[in-house]
Amino acid sequence: MDVKPLKIAQLGNPVLRNVSGNVEKFDLKTLQRLIDNLIYTLNFYNGVGLAAPQVNHPIRLCIIASHPNPRYPDAPTMEPTPMINPQIRPTSTETVKDYEGCLSIPGIRAAVPRYSGVRVSYSDRYGQATVKNYSGFIARIIQHECDHLDGLVFLDRTVSSMDIITEIEYQKLLHSRKNRP
Ligand code: NI
């Protein structure tokens, strides 16, 4: 199979600031190949989610693929799940602030508030309508990736610039959290 890591657009690239268009046709070979390439690419770069505009395809498609890796050692495990034309609705009024990163913004982390639970309606890769509830870290990934489809990045969600830190400081924070008795 022709699968290779795709080049990821970096912050400043206008493609990250577009509102992406809906996917209308599901039977295209190019869409299926793009989904496979997105899954391969996010695994290659230790991501837990990736949106099509991040690889220069301004369409409403993202992959949610939480799993523990060096960038997110405590992430829960799930099957990589392509979501096409996703729509989210919060299932709680509660928001939780926690650190996020983004493959389009390397070296930077920021603590941003997200709803602790969401219901997401989307089409799967074969066009099958699906509705699912998610909470916690996976709900956070979904909100982050859906923002990409609207031209937003996690830095736009920060409450204060004081919540922005470097990857090196974030790794220190992770270790101090872990070593706490
Ligand atoms: Ni991102």
XYZ file of N, CA and C and ligand atoms in Angstrom:
544
model
N 0.853 -1.194 0.000
C 0.000 0.000 0.000
C 0.890 1.246 0.000
N 0.433 2.229 -0.731
C 1.205 3.476 -0.869
C 0.934 4.391 0.324
N 1.621 4.117 1.445
C 1.405 4.927 2.647
C 2.726 5.534 3.072
N 2.709 6.840 3.292
C 3.934 7.506 3.746
C 3.556 8.684 4.639
N 4.491 9.121 5.530
C 4.136 10.268 6.360
C 3.991 11.518 5.505
N 2.938 12.273 5.775
C 2.680 13.493 5.021
C 3.374 14.671 5.695
N 3.611 15.711 4.930
C 4.229 16.921 5.469
C 3.168 17.706 6.245
N 3.520 18.115 7.457
C 2.542 18.796 8.303
C 2.722 20.311 8.225
N 1.633 20.999 7.901
C 1.658 22.464 7.807
C 1.957 23.055 9.182
N 2.820 24.053 9.199
C 3.222 24.683 10.458
C 2.493 26.019 10.636
N 2.325 26.404 11.907
C 1.612 27.643 12.231
C 2.190 28.808 11.437
N 1.321 29.556 10.786
C 1.752 30.617 9.883
C 1.322 30.279 8.468
N 1.185 28.970 8.183
C 0.678 28.529 6.890
C -0.821 28.836 6.831
N -1.255 29.602 5.814
C -2.674 30.007 5.758
C -3.655 28.837 5.755
N -3.218 27.640 5.329
C -4.146 26.494 5.266
C -4.713 26.166 6.652
N -3.944 26.506 7.717
C -4.407 26.231 9.086
C -5.470 27.223 9.533
N -5.654 28.293 8.774
C -6.597 29.342 9.183
C -7.859 29.359 8.330
N -7.982 28.400 7.396
C -9.184 28.270 6.563
C -10.310 27.598 7.331
N -11.546 27.951 6.977
C -12.677 27.109 7.381
C -12.801 26.047 6.293
N -12.652 24.775 6.683
C -12.635 23.686 5.703
C -14.044 23.350 5.217
N -14.105 22.796 4.022
C -15.395 22.453 3.413
C -15.820 21.033 3.745
N -17.141 20.791 3.685
C -17.665 19.448 3.951
C -17.194 18.442 2.910
N -17.044 17.191 3.350
C -16.772 16.081 2.439
C -18.118 15.626 1.881
N -18.229 15.565 0.554
C -19.512 15.200 -0.063
C -19.502 13.768 -0.594
N -18.333 13.296 -1.043
C -18.270 11.960 -1.669
C -17.342 11.062 -0.864
N -17.833 9.859 -0.570
C -17.070 8.951 0.290
C -16.439 7.801 -0.484
N -16.873 7.607 -1.729
C -16.432 6.411 -2.451
C -15.149 6.664 -3.234
N -14.536 7.809 -2.991
C -13.341 8.128 -3.764
C -12.119 7.426 -3.191
N -11.326 6.865 -4.069
C -10.074 6.224 -3.662
C -9.161 7.223 -2.977
N -9.180 8.470 -3.463
C -8.287 9.490 -2.896
C -8.633 9.770 -1.436
N -9.931 9.730 -1.079
C -10.331 9.977 0.318
C -9.838 8.833 1.194
N -10.021 7.599 0.730
C -9.591 6.442 1.517
C -8.067 6.450 1.698
N -7.352 6.814 0.640
C -5.895 6.864 0.721
C -5.450 7.973 1.680
N -6.155 9.124 1.639
C -5.824 10.226 2.546
C -6.036 9.796 4.008
N -7.123 9.074 4.285
C -7.385 8.602 5.657
C -6.254 7.687 6.126
N -5.858 6.738 5.268
C -4.754 5.830 5.632
C -3.456 6.606 5.866
N -3.203 7.594 5.023
C -1.985 8.403 5.176
C -2.018 9.238 6.445
N -3.203 9.758 6.805
C -3.329 10.552 8.034
C -3.039 9.683 9.257
N -3.574 8.457 9.267
C -3.355 7.550 10.406
C -1.871 7.197 10.508
N -1.272 6.889 9.360
C 0.151 6.570 9.347
C 0.979 7.758 9.852
N 0.625 8.956 9.391
C 1.377 10.173 9.728
C 1.285 10.487 11.213
N 0.091 10.348 11.799
C -0.015 10.704 13.217
C 0.729 9.694 14.087
N 0.734 8.428 13.676
C 1.544 7.450 14.416
C 3.030 7.757 14.280
N 3.435 8.105 13.076
C 4.838 8.399 12.779
C 5.358 9.537 13.657
N 4.515 10.570 13.883
C 4.941 11.752 14.646
C 4.472 11.725 16.106
N 3.994 10.568 16.581
C 3.515 10.445 17.963
C 2.378 11.413 18.281
N 1.466 11.568 17.335
C 0.283 12.392 17.588
C -0.847 11.536 18.137
N -1.875 12.189 18.673
C -3.076 11.475 19.119
C -4.294 11.917 18.310
N -4.067 12.891 17.435
C -5.122 13.371 16.552
C -4.497 14.164 15.434
N -5.181 14.201 14.290
C -4.657 14.946 13.149
C -5.846 15.338 12.278
N -5.820 16.567 11.789
C -6.913 17.052 10.940
C -6.391 17.254 9.523
N -7.252 16.987 8.542
C -6.838 17.049 7.136
C -6.207 18.394 6.749
N -6.735 19.536 7.240
C -6.072 20.809 6.856
C -4.612 20.870 7.280
N -4.231 20.098 8.314
C -2.829 20.095 8.753
C -1.904 19.466 7.717
N -2.479 18.692 6.795
C -1.654 18.141 5.714
C -2.088 18.734 4.367
N -2.559 19.984 4.440
C -2.889 20.752 3.239
C -4.128 20.289 2.484
N -5.039 19.597 3.172
C -6.322 19.235 2.568
C -7.436 19.927 3.340
N -7.927 21.067 2.870
C -8.923 21.830 3.628
C -10.320 21.220 3.546
N -10.454 19.994 4.077
C -11.754 19.313 4.114
C -12.043 18.885 5.546
N -13.359 18.689 5.852
C -13.762 18.404 7.237
C -13.577 16.922 7.544
N -12.348 16.578 7.802
C -11.953 15.201 8.123
C -10.856 15.279 9.166
N -11.012 14.483 10.232
C -9.923 14.379 11.205
C -9.848 12.946 11.723
N -8.706 12.609 12.293
C -8.504 11.286 12.880
C -8.323 11.475 14.381
N -9.051 10.699 15.167
C -8.884 10.719 16.609
C -8.258 9.373 16.973
N -7.102 9.395 17.598
C -6.349 8.142 17.797
C -5.551 8.198 19.088
N -6.259 8.363 20.192
C -5.565 8.414 21.479
C -4.831 7.100 21.751
N -3.590 7.201 22.149
C -2.814 6.036 22.599
C -1.582 6.570 23.325
N -1.069 5.829 24.313
C 0.114 6.320 25.029
C 1.314 6.387 24.090
N 2.042 7.480 24.129
C 3.274 7.611 23.348
C 4.155 8.632 24.056
N 5.395 8.835 23.581
C 6.299 9.733 24.321
C 5.750 11.149 24.494
N 4.905 11.618 23.570
C 4.353 12.975 23.713
C 3.182 13.017 24.690
N 2.442 11.892 24.792
C 1.293 11.805 25.711
C 1.332 10.455 26.422
N 2.235 10.304 27.421
C 2.437 8.983 28.039
C 1.204 8.423 28.748
N 0.291 9.288 29.170
C -0.864 8.812 29.942
C -2.158 8.742 29.129
N -2.047 8.835 27.804
C -3.249 8.857 26.971
C -3.955 7.503 26.981
N -5.300 7.480 27.021
C -6.024 6.211 26.900
C -5.907 5.652 25.480
N -6.108 4.344 25.345
C -5.961 3.683 24.046
C -7.315 3.525 23.354
N -7.351 3.846 22.069
C -8.547 3.625 21.250
C -8.102 3.266 19.832
N -9.013 2.688 19.066
C -8.751 2.459 17.646
C -8.685 3.822 16.945
N -7.739 4.024 16.013
C -7.764 5.271 15.231
C -9.135 5.424 14.558
N -9.787 6.544 14.804
C -11.160 6.740 14.338
C -11.248 7.955 13.410
N -11.456 7.705 12.101
C -11.653 8.830 11.194
C -13.051 9.416 11.415
N -13.130 10.741 11.527
C -14.418 11.426 11.662
C -14.559 12.402 10.510
N -15.627 12.215 9.729
C -15.869 13.050 8.562
C -17.078 13.949 8.838
N -16.953 15.220 8.513
C -17.985 16.230 8.789
C -18.466 16.167 10.240
N -17.549 16.141 11.220
C -17.971 15.999 12.615
C -18.664 17.263 13.136
N -19.656 17.028 13.996
C -20.321 18.135 14.691
C -20.346 17.792 16.156
N -19.905 18.726 17.001
C -19.853 18.409 18.421
C -20.799 19.278 19.227
N -21.306 18.660 20.297
C -22.173 19.348 21.236
C -21.671 18.981 22.628
N -21.440 19.988 23.486
C -20.986 19.641 24.839
C -22.060 18.876 25.597
N -21.663 17.885 26.385
C -22.612 17.137 27.208
C -22.493 17.550 28.671
N -21.611 18.510 28.943
C -21.537 19.053 30.294
C -21.209 20.530 30.182
N -21.567 21.296 31.186
C -21.227 22.720 31.176
C -19.842 22.919 31.768
N -19.333 21.845 32.400
C -18.035 21.927 33.072
C -16.903 21.971 32.042
N -15.940 22.863 32.265
C -14.733 22.833 31.450
C -13.539 22.515 32.354
N -12.542 21.886 31.756
C -11.327 21.505 32.484
C -10.139 22.061 31.707
N -9.194 22.626 32.445
C -8.003 23.171 31.808
C -6.891 22.119 31.878
N -6.289 21.821 30.733
C -5.134 20.917 30.747
C -4.251 21.226 29.533
N -3.046 20.660 29.559
C -2.076 20.980 28.515
C -2.375 20.237 27.222
N -2.161 20.948 26.114
C -2.266 20.371 24.775
C -1.033 20.770 23.980
N -0.776 19.990 22.959
C 0.241 20.351 21.986
C -0.351 20.144 20.614
N 0.433 20.423 19.582
C -0.081 20.292 18.224
C 1.097 20.056 17.291
N 0.945 19.090 16.372
C 2.041 18.789 15.440
C 2.327 19.982 14.522
N 1.380 20.921 14.406
C 1.600 22.114 13.600
C 2.284 23.233 14.387
N 2.444 23.020 15.710
C 3.056 24.043 16.570
C 4.085 23.352 17.471
N 5.177 22.824 16.878
C 6.107 22.012 17.665
C 6.808 22.831 18.741
N 7.098 22.153 19.875
C 7.893 22.783 20.926
C 7.100 23.627 21.896
N 5.783 23.745 21.669
C 4.939 24.610 22.507
C 3.775 23.803 23.091
N 3.477 24.078 24.348
C 2.283 23.508 24.991
C 1.519 24.640 25.643
N 0.219 24.457 25.783
C -0.556 25.440 26.536
C -1.703 24.738 27.232
N -2.014 25.210 28.439
C -3.176 24.704 29.171
C -4.389 25.476 28.673
N -5.360 24.737 28.125
C -6.563 25.379 27.601
C -7.806 24.693 28.158
N -8.878 25.476 28.388
C -10.109 24.876 28.885
C -10.877 24.175 27.766
N -11.404 22.994 28.058
C -12.263 22.259 27.106
C -13.423 21.669 27.889
N -14.545 21.439 27.213
C -15.660 20.742 27.855
C -15.205 19.344 28.260
N -15.656 18.896 29.437
C -15.204 17.581 29.908
C -15.899 16.443 29.180
N -17.023 16.732 28.504
C -17.687 15.703 27.706
C -18.305 16.301 26.449
N -18.292 15.526 25.365
C -18.937 15.968 24.120
C -19.677 14.801 23.465
N -20.739 15.165 22.731
C -21.374 14.195 21.827
C -20.968 14.600 20.427
N -20.439 13.645 19.675
C -19.984 13.961 18.320
C -20.774 13.145 17.300
N -21.300 13.849 16.298
C -21.981 13.211 15.176
C -21.051 13.339 13.979
N -20.829 12.226 13.294
C -19.920 12.268 12.147
C -20.241 11.124 11.204
N -19.651 11.151 10.029
C -19.718 10.008 9.123
C -18.413 9.256 9.239
N -18.493 7.931 9.263
C -17.254 7.153 9.290
C -16.667 7.110 7.870
N -15.585 6.386 7.687
C -14.877 6.478 6.403
C -15.696 5.927 5.238
N -16.757 5.169 5.544
C -17.603 4.625 4.482
C -18.894 5.427 4.320
N -19.004 6.538 5.071
C -20.177 7.388 4.931
C -21.303 7.037 5.885
N -21.039 6.098 6.812
C -22.045 5.669 7.784
C -22.198 6.727 8.887
N -23.432 7.229 9.087
C -23.667 8.232 10.138
C -23.488 7.598 11.511
N -22.777 8.277 12.394
C -22.408 7.737 13.701
C -22.561 8.827 14.755
N -23.031 8.450 15.942
C -23.100 9.394 17.063
C -22.460 8.723 18.271
N -21.541 9.403 18.928
C -20.876 8.820 20.101
C -20.608 9.884 21.154
N -20.587 9.456 22.402
C -20.221 10.341 23.510
C -18.792 10.038 23.943
N -18.069 11.099 24.260
C -16.706 10.932 24.765
C -16.500 11.873 25.943
N -15.573 11.482 26.825
C -15.250 12.368 27.949
C -13.743 12.417 28.131
N -13.312 13.332 28.987
C -11.904 13.418 29.370
C -10.979 13.736 28.213
N -9.848 13.026 28.187
C -8.784 13.339 27.226
C -9.252 13.184 25.775
N -10.049 12.146 25.500
C -10.502 11.938 24.114
C -11.452 13.071 23.688
N -12.318 13.514 24.616
C -13.193 14.667 24.318
C -12.344 15.901 24.021
N -11.238 16.034 24.733
C -10.308 17.150 24.501
C -9.702 17.073 23.097
N -9.251 15.880 22.697
C -8.671 15.728 21.348
C -9.716 16.112 20.288
N -10.945 15.629 20.472
C -11.995 15.893 19.478
C -12.230 17.397 19.343
N -12.273 18.118 20.470
C -12.486 19.567 20.413
C -11.304 20.260 19.728
N -10.088 19.776 20.008
C -8.882 20.335 19.387
C -8.922 20.128 17.863
N -9.251 18.905 17.433
C -9.229 18.598 15.995
C -10.365 19.318 15.265
N -11.546 19.392 15.890
C -12.659 20.099 15.245
C -12.340 21.584 15.104
N -11.604 22.144 16.052
C -11.154 23.532 15.911
C -10.328 23.713 14.637
N -9.456 22.737 14.330
C -8.635 22.832 13.105
C -9.531 22.980 11.867
N -10.696 22.315 11.878
C -11.582 22.366 10.708
C -12.204 23.751 10.544
N -12.183 24.522 11.630
C -12.706 25.898 11.587
C -11.580 26.933 11.559
N -10.355 26.491 11.320
C -9.244 27.432 11.199
C -8.708 27.942 12.532
N -9.011 27.210 13.614
C -8.529 27.614 14.935
C -7.450 26.661 15.434
N -6.525 27.170 16.240
C -5.525 26.329 16.898
C -5.665 26.505 18.408
N -5.025 25.588 19.173
C -5.256 25.593 20.621
C -4.801 26.890 21.287
N -3.817 27.579 20.668
C -3.366 28.850 21.256
C -4.497 29.881 21.277
N -5.441 29.765 20.315
C -6.591 30.683 20.291
C -7.504 30.469 21.496
N -7.394 29.314 22.143
C -8.283 28.971 23.266
C -7.666 29.291 24.622
N -6.418 29.789 24.629
C -5.796 30.071 25.929
C -6.521 31.225 26.612
N -6.598 31.126 27.935
C -7.220 32.170 28.740
C -6.175 33.253 29.028
N -4.919 32.828 29.194
C -3.840 33.754 29.503
C -2.566 33.273 28.820
N -1.744 34.215 28.366
C -0.469 33.818 27.756
C 0.453 33.175 28.799
N 0.133 33.347 30.095
C 0.898 32.688 31.160
C 0.728 31.168 31.119
N -0.293 30.688 30.405
C -0.551 29.239 30.319
C 0.245 28.582 29.196
N 1.085 29.350 28.493
C 1.873 28.809 27.374
C 3.280 28.484 27.868
N 3.726 27.232 27.631
C 5.056 26.805 28.073
C 5.745 26.041 26.946
N 7.047 25.805 27.094
C 7.760 25.039 26.066
C 7.606 23.540 26.331
N 7.897 22.752 25.294
C 7.825 21.293 25.409
C 8.774 20.785 26.501
N 9.959 21.399 26.602
C 10.945 20.965 27.601
C 10.403 21.167 29.008
N 9.773 22.330 29.261
C 9.186 22.578 30.582
C 7.992 21.661 30.831
N 7.241 21.357 29.757
C 6.098 20.450 29.890
C 6.559 19.049 30.310
N 7.658 18.584 29.702
C 8.190 17.264 30.046
C 8.638 17.235 31.511
N 9.232 18.341 31.984
C 9.627 18.431 33.398
C 8.398 18.321 34.293
N 7.343 19.013 33.881
C 6.094 19.028 34.649
C 5.506 17.618 34.740
N 5.525 16.896 33.599
C 5.020 15.521 33.567
C 5.765 14.649 34.563
N 7.100 14.771 34.568
C 7.908 13.943 35.454
C 7.673 14.295 36.909
N 7.514 15.599 37.211
C 7.291 15.976 38.612
C 5.913 15.508 39.070
N 4.912 15.504 38.130
C 3.590 14.975 38.464
C 3.682 13.502 38.806
N 4.490 12.774 38.004
C 4.621 11.323 38.157
C 5.331 10.951 39.447
N 6.347 11.738 39.798
C 7.166 11.395 40.963
C 6.577 11.886 42.274
N 5.424 12.583 42.159
C 4.792 13.064 43.389
C 4.277 11.864 44.196
N 4.559 11.832 45.518
C 4.139 10.665 46.297
C 2.611 10.580 46.416
Ni -3.440 20.310 16.390
